[in-house]
PDB file of C-alpha atoms in Angstrom:
ATOM      1  CA  MET A 779     -15.195   6.750   1.385  1.00 47.00           C
ATOM      2  CA  THR A 780     -17.059   7.078   4.714  1.00 47.00           C
ATOM      3  CA  MET A 781     -15.108   9.609   6.981  1.00 47.00           C
ATOM      4  CA  TYR A 782     -13.718   8.688  10.444  1.00 46.00           C
ATOM      5  CA  THR A 783     -15.907  11.199  12.088  1.00 49.00           C
ATOM      6  CA  GLU A 784     -19.005   9.281  10.937  1.00 50.00           C
ATOM      7  CA  LEU A 785     -17.796   6.106  12.582  1.00 45.00           C
ATOM      8  CA  GLU A 786     -19.843   6.228  15.730  1.00 52.00           C
ATOM      9  CA  THR A 787     -19.042   2.978  17.575  1.00 68.00           C
ATOM     10  CA  HIS A 788     -15.857   1.560  18.962  1.00 72.00           C
ATOM     11  CA  GLN A 789     -16.286  -1.542  16.754  1.00 78.00           C
ATOM     12  CA  SER A 790     -16.691   0.419  13.570  1.00 80.00           C
ATOM     13  CA  ARG A 791     -13.566   2.415  14.329  1.00 81.00           C
ATOM     14  CA  GLN A 792     -11.622  -0.799  14.914  1.00 84.00           C
ATOM     15  CA  GLU A 793     -12.926  -2.283  11.717  1.00 87.00           C
ATOM     16  CA  TRP A 794     -11.738   0.824   9.843  1.00 88.00           C
ATOM     17  CA  LEU A 795      -8.251   0.599  11.563  1.00 90.00           C
ATOM     18  CA  TYR A 796      -7.877  -3.102  10.659  1.00 92.00           C
ATOM     19  CA  SER A 797      -9.003  -2.443   7.136  1.00 94.00           C
ATOM     20  CA  ARG A 798      -6.115  -0.072   6.726  1.00 96.00           C
ATOM     21  CA  VAL A 799      -3.653  -2.713   7.823  1.00 96.00           C
ATOM     22  CA  MET A 800      -4.991  -5.139   5.265  1.00 97.00           C
ATOM     23  CA  THR A 801      -5.241  -2.717   2.576  1.00 97.00           C
ATOM     24  CA  TYR A 802      -1.600  -1.464   2.865  1.00 98.00           C
ATOM     25  CA  ARG A 803      -0.355  -5.078   3.052  1.00 98.00           C
ATOM     26  CA  LEU A 804      -2.381  -5.987  -0.025  1.00 98.00           C
ATOM     27  CA  LEU A 805      -1.132  -2.980  -2.058  1.00 98.00           C
ATOM     28  CA  SER A 806       2.451  -3.670  -0.901  1.00 97.00           C
ATOM     29  CA  GLU A 807       2.421  -7.339  -1.796  1.00 96.00           C
ATOM     30  CA  MET A 808       0.919  -6.770  -5.208  1.00 97.00           C
ATOM     31  CA  LEU A 809       4.142  -4.819  -6.279  1.00 95.00           C
ATOM     32  CA  GLU A 810       6.525  -7.137  -4.410  1.00 92.00           C
ATOM     33  CA  ARG A 811       5.272 -10.552  -5.358  1.00 94.00           C
ATOM     34  CA  LYS A 812       4.190 -12.234  -8.571  1.00 95.00           C
ATOM     35  CA  PRO A 813       0.411 -12.911  -8.842  1.00 96.00           C
ATOM     36  CA  THR A 814       0.797 -16.671  -8.655  1.00 96.00           C
ATOM     37  CA  LEU A 815      -2.176 -18.897  -8.256  1.00 95.00           C
ATOM     38  CA  SER A 816      -1.707 -19.098  -4.454  1.00 96.00           C
ATOM     39  CA  LYS A 817      -1.205 -15.449  -4.241  1.00 97.00           C
ATOM     40  CA  LEU A 818      -4.303 -14.525  -6.264  1.00 96.00           C
ATOM     41  CA  ILE A 819      -6.402 -16.914  -4.053  1.00 96.00           C
ATOM     42  CA  GLU A 820      -4.906 -15.159  -0.979  1.00 97.00           C
ATOM     43  CA  TRP A 821      -5.534 -11.603  -2.431  1.00 97.00           C
ATOM     44  CA  LYS A 822      -9.040 -12.597  -3.321  1.00 96.00           C
ATOM     45  CA  LYS A 823      -9.776 -13.534   0.238  1.00 96.00           C
ATOM     46  CA  GLU A 824      -7.969 -10.364   1.612  1.00 96.00           C
ATOM     47  CA  ALA A 825     -10.027  -8.067  -0.716  1.00 96.00           C
ATOM     48  CA  SER A 826     -13.243  -9.764   0.404  1.00 94.00           C
ATOM     49  CA  LYS A 827     -12.276  -9.026   4.036  1.00 94.00           C
ATOM     50  CA  ILE A 828     -11.470  -5.492   3.350  1.00 94.00           C
ATOM     51  CA  ASN A 829     -14.787  -4.922   1.622  1.00 92.00           C
ATOM     52  CA  ARG A 830     -16.607  -6.494   4.494  1.00 90.00           C
ATOM     53  CA  LEU A 831     -14.820  -4.464   7.112  1.00 87.00           C
ATOM     54  CA  PHE A 832     -15.108  -1.123   5.457  1.00 77.00           C
ATOM     55  CA  THR A 833     -16.763  -0.088   2.115  1.00 68.00           C
ATOM     56  CA  ASN A 834     -13.952   1.531   0.049  1.00 70.00           C
ATOM     57  CA  ASN A 835     -15.676   0.946  -3.341  1.00 85.00           C
ATOM     58  CA  TYR A 836     -12.275   0.530  -5.232  1.00 95.00           C
ATOM     59  CA  ALA A 837     -12.306  -1.308  -8.610  1.00 95.00           C
ATOM     60  CA  LEU A 838      -9.161  -3.298  -7.565  1.00 97.00           C
ATOM     61  CA  LEU A 839     -10.732  -4.743  -4.545  1.00 96.00           C
ATOM     62  CA  ASN A 840     -13.950  -5.621  -6.363  1.00 94.00           C
ATOM     63  CA  THR A 841     -11.860  -7.189  -9.267  1.00 94.00           C
ATOM     64  CA  LEU A 842      -9.923  -9.294  -6.823  1.00 95.00           C
ATOM     65  CA  GLU A 843     -12.913 -10.469  -4.844  1.00 94.00           C
ATOM     66  CA  ASN A 844     -14.859 -11.381  -7.893  1.00 93.00           C
ATOM     67  CA  THR A 845     -12.084 -13.363  -9.597  1.00 90.00           C
ATOM     68  CA  MET A 846     -13.718 -16.501 -10.765  1.00 88.00           C
ATOM     69  CA  LEU A 847     -11.865 -19.590  -9.274  1.00 85.00           C
ATOM     70  CA  ASN A 848     -12.632 -21.665 -12.494  1.00 87.00           C
ATOM     71  CA  ASP A 849     -10.662 -19.200 -14.513  1.00 86.00           C
ATOM     72  CA  ILE A 850      -7.936 -18.389 -11.932  1.00 92.00           C
ATOM     73  CA  MET A 851      -5.149 -20.654 -13.301  1.00 92.00           C
ATOM     74  CA  GLN A 852      -5.106 -19.000 -16.768  1.00 93.00           C
ATOM     75  CA  TYR A 853      -5.528 -15.614 -15.154  1.00 94.00           C
ATOM     76  CA  ALA A 854      -2.527 -16.363 -12.922  1.00 96.00           C
ATOM     77  CA  ARG A 855      -0.418 -17.284 -15.816  1.00 95.00           C
ATOM     78  CA  GLN A 856      -1.324 -14.108 -17.714  1.00 95.00           C
ATOM     79  CA  GLU A 857      -0.715 -11.779 -14.815  1.00 96.00           C
ATOM     80  CA  CYS A 858       2.640 -13.357 -13.893  1.00 96.00           C
ATOM     81  CA  GLU A 859       3.854 -12.728 -17.432  1.00 95.00           C
ATOM     82  CA  GLU A 860       2.693  -9.107 -17.075  1.00 95.00           C
ATOM     83  CA  TYR A 861       4.317  -8.757 -13.856  1.00 95.00           C
ATOM     84  CA  SER A 862       7.674  -9.941 -15.303  1.00 92.00           C
ATOM     85  CA  GLN A 863       7.384  -7.437 -18.110  1.00 91.00           C
ATOM     86  CA  LEU A 864       6.576  -4.614 -15.716  1.00 91.00           C
ATOM     87  CA  PHE A 865       8.717  -5.281 -12.674  1.00 88.00           C
ATOM     88  CA  GLU A 866      11.413  -7.904 -13.131  1.00 81.00           C
ATOM     89  CA  GLN A 867      14.883  -6.478 -12.437  1.00 62.00           C
ATOM     90  CA  ASP A 868      16.204  -7.393 -15.902  1.00 56.00           C
ATOM     91  CA  GLN A 869      13.567  -5.118 -17.469  1.00 56.00           C
ATOM     92  CA  GLN A 870      14.645  -1.688 -18.379  1.00 62.00           C
ATOM     93  CA  VAL A 871      11.595   0.193 -17.455  1.00 69.00           C
ATOM     94  CA  SER A 872      10.871   3.971 -17.480  1.00 73.00           C
ATOM     95  CA  TYR A 873       8.854   3.831 -14.249  1.00 80.00           C
ATOM     96  CA  PRO A 874      10.903   2.089 -11.653  1.00 90.00           C
ATOM     97  CA  PRO A 875       8.956   1.446  -8.498  1.00 93.00           C
ATOM     98  CA  GLN A 876      11.430   3.416  -6.337  1.00 94.00           C
ATOM     99  CA  ALA A 877      10.950   6.881  -4.956  1.00 96.00           C
ATOM    100  CA  SER A 878      14.489   8.204  -5.580  1.00 95.00           C
ATOM    101  CA  TYR A 879      13.938   8.001  -9.393  1.00 93.00           C
ATOM    102  CA  TYR A 880      11.142  10.639  -9.056  1.00 95.00           C
ATOM    103  CA  VAL A 881      12.430  12.900  -6.282  1.00 94.00           C
ATOM    104  CA  THR A 882      16.104  13.153  -6.835  1.00 92.00           C
ATOM    105  CA  ASN A 883      18.792  12.693  -9.456  1.00 91.00           C
ATOM    106  CA  GLU A 884      20.999   9.654 -10.127  1.00 87.00           C
ATOM    107  CA  GLN A 885      23.819  11.068  -7.662  1.00 91.00           C
ATOM    108  CA  GLY A 886      21.352  11.540  -4.909  1.00 93.00           C
ATOM    109  CA  ARG A 887      19.563   8.169  -5.005  1.00 92.00           C
ATOM    110  CA  THR A 888      21.889   6.439  -2.450  1.00 93.00           C
ATOM    111  CA  ALA A 889      21.540   9.369  -0.034  1.00 95.00           C
ATOM    112  CA  TYR A 890      17.766   9.333  -0.479  1.00 96.00           C
ATOM    113  CA  GLU A 891      17.610   5.582   0.256  1.00 94.00           C
ATOM    114  CA  ALA A 892      19.613   6.242   3.474  1.00 95.00           C
ATOM    115  CA  VAL A 893      17.163   8.905   4.609  1.00 96.00           C
ATOM    116  CA  VAL A 894      14.221   6.607   4.100  1.00 97.00           C
ATOM    117  CA  ASN A 895      16.057   3.805   6.033  1.00 95.00           C
ATOM    118  CA  ALA A 896      16.679   6.221   8.943  1.00 96.00           C
ATOM    119  CA  VAL A 897      12.921   6.830   9.046  1.00 97.00           C
ATOM    120  CA  TYR A 898      12.260   3.157   9.360  1.00 97.00           C
ATOM    121  CA  ALA A 899      15.067   2.855  11.920  1.00 96.00           C
ATOM    122  CA  ARG A 900      13.455   5.651  14.168  1.00 95.00           C
ATOM    123  CA  ALA A 901      10.233   3.741  14.138  1.00 95.00           C
ATOM    124  CA  GLY A 902      12.141   0.584  15.145  1.00 94.00           C
ATOM    125  CA  ILE A 903      11.323  -1.186  11.988  1.00 94.00           C
ATOM    126  CA  ALA A 904      13.879  -3.237   9.817  1.00 89.00           C
ATOM    127  CA  PHE A 905      12.868  -5.133   6.725  1.00 87.00           C
ATOM    128  CA  LYS A 906      13.976  -8.524   5.693  1.00 78.00           C
ATOM    129  CA  LYS A 907      13.888  -8.051   1.844  1.00 75.00           C
ATOM    130  CA  MET A 908      13.049 -11.086  -0.327  1.00 71.00           C
ATOM    131  CA  ASP A 909      14.007  -9.824  -3.700  1.00 72.00           C
ATOM    132  CA  HIS A 910      16.712  -7.205  -2.923  1.00 74.00           C
ATOM    133  CA  GLU A 911      14.295  -4.323  -2.902  1.00 84.00           C
ATOM    134  CA  THR A 912      15.620  -0.960  -2.098  1.00 91.00           C
ATOM    135  CA  ASP A 913      14.450   1.046   0.928  1.00 94.00           C
ATOM    136  CA  ASP A 914      12.554   3.402  -1.191  1.00 96.00           C
ATOM    137  CA  HIS A 915      10.729   0.576  -3.169  1.00 95.00           C
ATOM    138  CA  ILE A 916       6.926   1.161  -3.304  1.00 96.00           C
ATOM    139  CA  GLY A 917       6.318  -2.237  -1.747  1.00 95.00           C
ATOM    140  CA  ILE A 918       8.640  -1.490   1.239  1.00 96.00           C
ATOM    141  CA  GLU A 919       7.263   2.036   1.745  1.00 98.00           C
ATOM    142  CA  LEU A 920       3.632   0.575   1.779  1.00 98.00           C
ATOM    143  CA  GLU A 921       4.725  -2.263   4.088  1.00 97.00           C
ATOM    144  CA  PHE A 922       6.046   0.345   6.452  1.00 98.00           C
ATOM    145  CA  MET A 923       2.593   1.980   6.479  1.00 98.00           C
ATOM    146  CA  ALA A 924       0.954  -1.475   7.074  1.00 97.00           C
ATOM    147  CA  LEU A 925       3.113  -1.840  10.231  1.00 97.00           C
ATOM    148  CA  LEU A 926       2.378   1.604  11.483  1.00 97.00           C
ATOM    149  CA  ALA A 927      -1.349   0.995  10.662  1.00 96.00           C
ATOM    150  CA  GLU A 928      -1.032  -2.169  12.783  1.00 95.00           C
ATOM    151  CA  ARG A 929       0.237  -0.182  15.692  1.00 93.00           C
ATOM    152  CA  SER A 930      -2.644   2.374  15.409  1.00 91.00           C
ATOM    153  CA  ALA A 931      -5.093  -0.529  15.642  1.00 89.00           C
ATOM    154  CA  GLU A 932      -3.907  -1.685  19.086  1.00 84.00           C
ATOM    155  CA  THR A 933      -6.851  -1.245  21.464  1.00 65.00           C
ATOM    156  CA  ASP A 934      -4.983  -0.641  24.599  1.00 66.00           C
ATOM    157  CA  MET A 935      -2.880   2.358  23.297  1.00 66.00           C
ATOM    158  CA  HIS A 936      -3.036   5.543  25.219  1.00 75.00           C
ATOM    159  CA  SER A 937      -4.356   8.499  23.237  1.00 76.00           C
ATOM    160  CA  SER A 938      -1.044  10.336  23.209  1.00 82.00           C
ATOM    161  CA  ASN A 939       0.555   7.337  21.629  1.00 87.00           C
ATOM    162  CA  ARG A 940      -2.192   6.865  19.230  1.00 87.00           C
ATOM    163  CA  LYS A 941      -1.724  10.623  18.228  1.00 91.00           C
ATOM    164  CA  MET A 942       2.060  10.105  17.756  1.00 93.00           C
ATOM    165  CA  ILE A 943       1.576   7.125  15.570  1.00 94.00           C
ATOM    166  CA  ALA A 944      -0.916   8.924  13.517  1.00 94.00           C
ATOM    167  CA  GLN A 945       1.331  11.909  13.085  1.00 96.00           C
ATOM    168  CA  MET A 946       4.180   9.643  12.054  1.00 97.00           C
ATOM    169  CA  GLN A 947       1.962   8.113   9.230  1.00 98.00           C
ATOM    170  CA  ILE A 948       0.917  11.636   8.224  1.00 98.00           C
ATOM    171  CA  GLU A 949       4.502  12.665   7.801  1.00 98.00           C
ATOM    172  CA  PHE A 950       5.438   9.604   5.925  1.00 98.00           C
ATOM    173  CA  LEU A 951       2.516   9.964   3.524  1.00 98.00           C
ATOM    174  CA  GLU A 952       3.298  13.708   3.025  1.00 98.00           C
ATOM    175  CA  HIS A 953       6.989  13.424   2.629  1.00 97.00           C
ATOM    176  CA  TYR A 954       7.796   9.981   1.262  1.00 98.00           C
ATOM    177  CA  LEU A 955       4.802   8.547  -0.572  1.00 98.00           C
ATOM    178  CA  ILE A 956       2.399  11.196  -2.001  1.00 98.00           C
ATOM    179  CA  PRO A 957       5.213  13.330  -3.599  1.00 97.00           C
ATOM    180  CA  TRP A 958       6.029  10.519  -6.120  1.00 97.00           C
ATOM    181  CA  VAL A 959       3.264   7.938  -6.158  1.00 98.00           C
ATOM    182  CA  PRO A 960       0.903   9.769  -8.604  1.00 97.00           C
ATOM    183  CA  SER A 961       3.744  10.108 -11.186  1.00 96.00           C
ATOM    184  CA  PHE A 962       4.663   6.405 -10.838  1.00 96.00           C
ATOM    185  CA  CYS A 963       1.055   5.291 -10.983  1.00 97.00           C
ATOM    186  CA  ALA A 964       0.336   7.469 -14.057  1.00 96.00           C
ATOM    187  CA  GLU A 965       3.309   5.750 -15.947  1.00 94.00           C
ATOM    188  CA  LEU A 966       2.256   2.360 -14.840  1.00 95.00           C
ATOM    189  CA  GLY A 967      -1.410   2.935 -15.900  1.00 94.00           C
ATOM    190  CA  LYS A 968      -0.343   4.010 -19.354  1.00 93.00           C
ATOM    191  CA  THR A 969       2.028   1.092 -19.802  1.00 92.00           C
ATOM    192  CA  THR A 970       0.321  -1.961 -18.454  1.00 94.00           C
ATOM    193  CA  CYS A 971      -2.239  -4.088 -20.474  1.00 92.00           C
ATOM    194  CA  SER A 972      -3.494  -5.537 -17.282  1.00 95.00           C
ATOM    195  CA  PRO A 973      -6.716  -4.404 -15.673  1.00 94.00           C
ATOM    196  CA  LEU A 974      -5.276  -5.629 -12.372  1.00 96.00           C
ATOM    197  CA  TYR A 975      -2.245  -3.499 -12.386  1.00 97.00           C
ATOM    198  CA  ARG A 976      -4.169  -0.548 -14.059  1.00 97.00           C
ATOM    199  CA  GLU A 977      -6.625  -0.679 -11.242  1.00 98.00           C
ATOM    200  CA  TRP A 978      -3.857  -0.911  -8.669  1.00 98.00           C
ATOM    201  CA  ALA A 979      -2.400   2.237 -10.228  1.00 97.00           C
ATOM    202  CA  GLN A 980      -5.777   4.027 -10.131  1.00 97.00           C
ATOM    203  CA  MET A 981      -6.464   3.029  -6.521  1.00 97.00           C
ATOM    204  CA  LEU A 982      -3.288   3.934  -4.760  1.00 98.00           C
ATOM    205  CA  PRO A 983      -3.022   7.682  -5.234  1.00 98.00           C
ATOM    206  CA  THR A 984      -6.656   8.048  -4.217  1.00 97.00           C
ATOM    207  CA  TYR A 985      -6.410   5.739  -1.252  1.00 97.00           C
ATOM    208  CA  LEU A 986      -3.394   7.574   0.085  1.00 98.00           C
ATOM    209  CA  GLN A 987      -5.089  10.989  -0.068  1.00 97.00           C
ATOM    210  CA  ASN A 988      -8.121   9.618   1.578  1.00 95.00           C
ATOM    211  CA  ASP A 989      -6.081   7.975   4.315  1.00 96.00           C
ATOM    212  CA  LEU A 990      -4.143  11.145   4.912  1.00 97.00           C
ATOM    213  CA  GLN A 991      -7.289  13.043   5.449  1.00 95.00           C
ATOM    214  CA  GLU A 992      -8.649  10.496   7.852  1.00 93.00           C
ATOM    215  CA  LEU A 993      -5.353  10.458   9.799  1.00 95.00           C
ATOM    216  CA  GLN A 994      -5.395  14.265  10.072  1.00 95.00           C
ATOM    217  CA  LYS A 995      -9.014  14.085  11.470  1.00 91.00           C
ATOM    218  CA  ILE A 996      -7.784  11.565  14.074  1.00 88.00           C
ATOM    219  CA  VAL A 997      -4.937  13.934  15.224  1.00 90.00           C
ATOM    220  CA  THR A 998      -7.462  16.860  15.380  1.00 91.00           C
ATOM    221  CA  ARG A 999      -9.786  14.725  17.661  1.00 86.00           C
ATOM    222  CA  LEU A1000      -6.828  13.732  19.910  1.00 83.00           C
ATOM    223  CA  THR A1001      -5.514  17.248  20.277  1.00 74.00           C
TER     224      THR A1001
END
């Protein structure tokens, strides 16, 4: 992944910032929504935009971008069945997509969700949940990062505000995503028979670590 310090022009910096918004949104949606025909077509377009804006070279983005339209209906049916097996609420899975299952015990889960909700509230963000997701659901946490990334991409932001938003994202990555995402993704990658979700599980931990490093460089530059 090309580092932020190598982005020499304002345009290329903005392209990287907007690629973050779209990447976090895509990763979030893929664990919150079934891969229906319309969603796959939408994700195909989003992956293409991300790859044009910034070269990440992730297999998931390439798979989505290169999905053949003439095969997409059958592909959607297969992936919807896989999604139901992996993530539907009536499935008793050993890898729930919720942080509290990995960082605390059963008695502490409600308290942990309240802590995460308080982080959202301090940022002035509240979520309208479509499928009764918990506040520590991977899709909600990634959506939170997408919203913060969107703030970072505002071109008229003062450097002190840009630094504050970057630090907020660093803290969320370090304390609320990176501590549990690798374990969840490892379990998902071993369980799924779908290349789509296996590539999602392969991409996310690497992307989060790369993004953390880039944000840390931004804070250093703005200090």
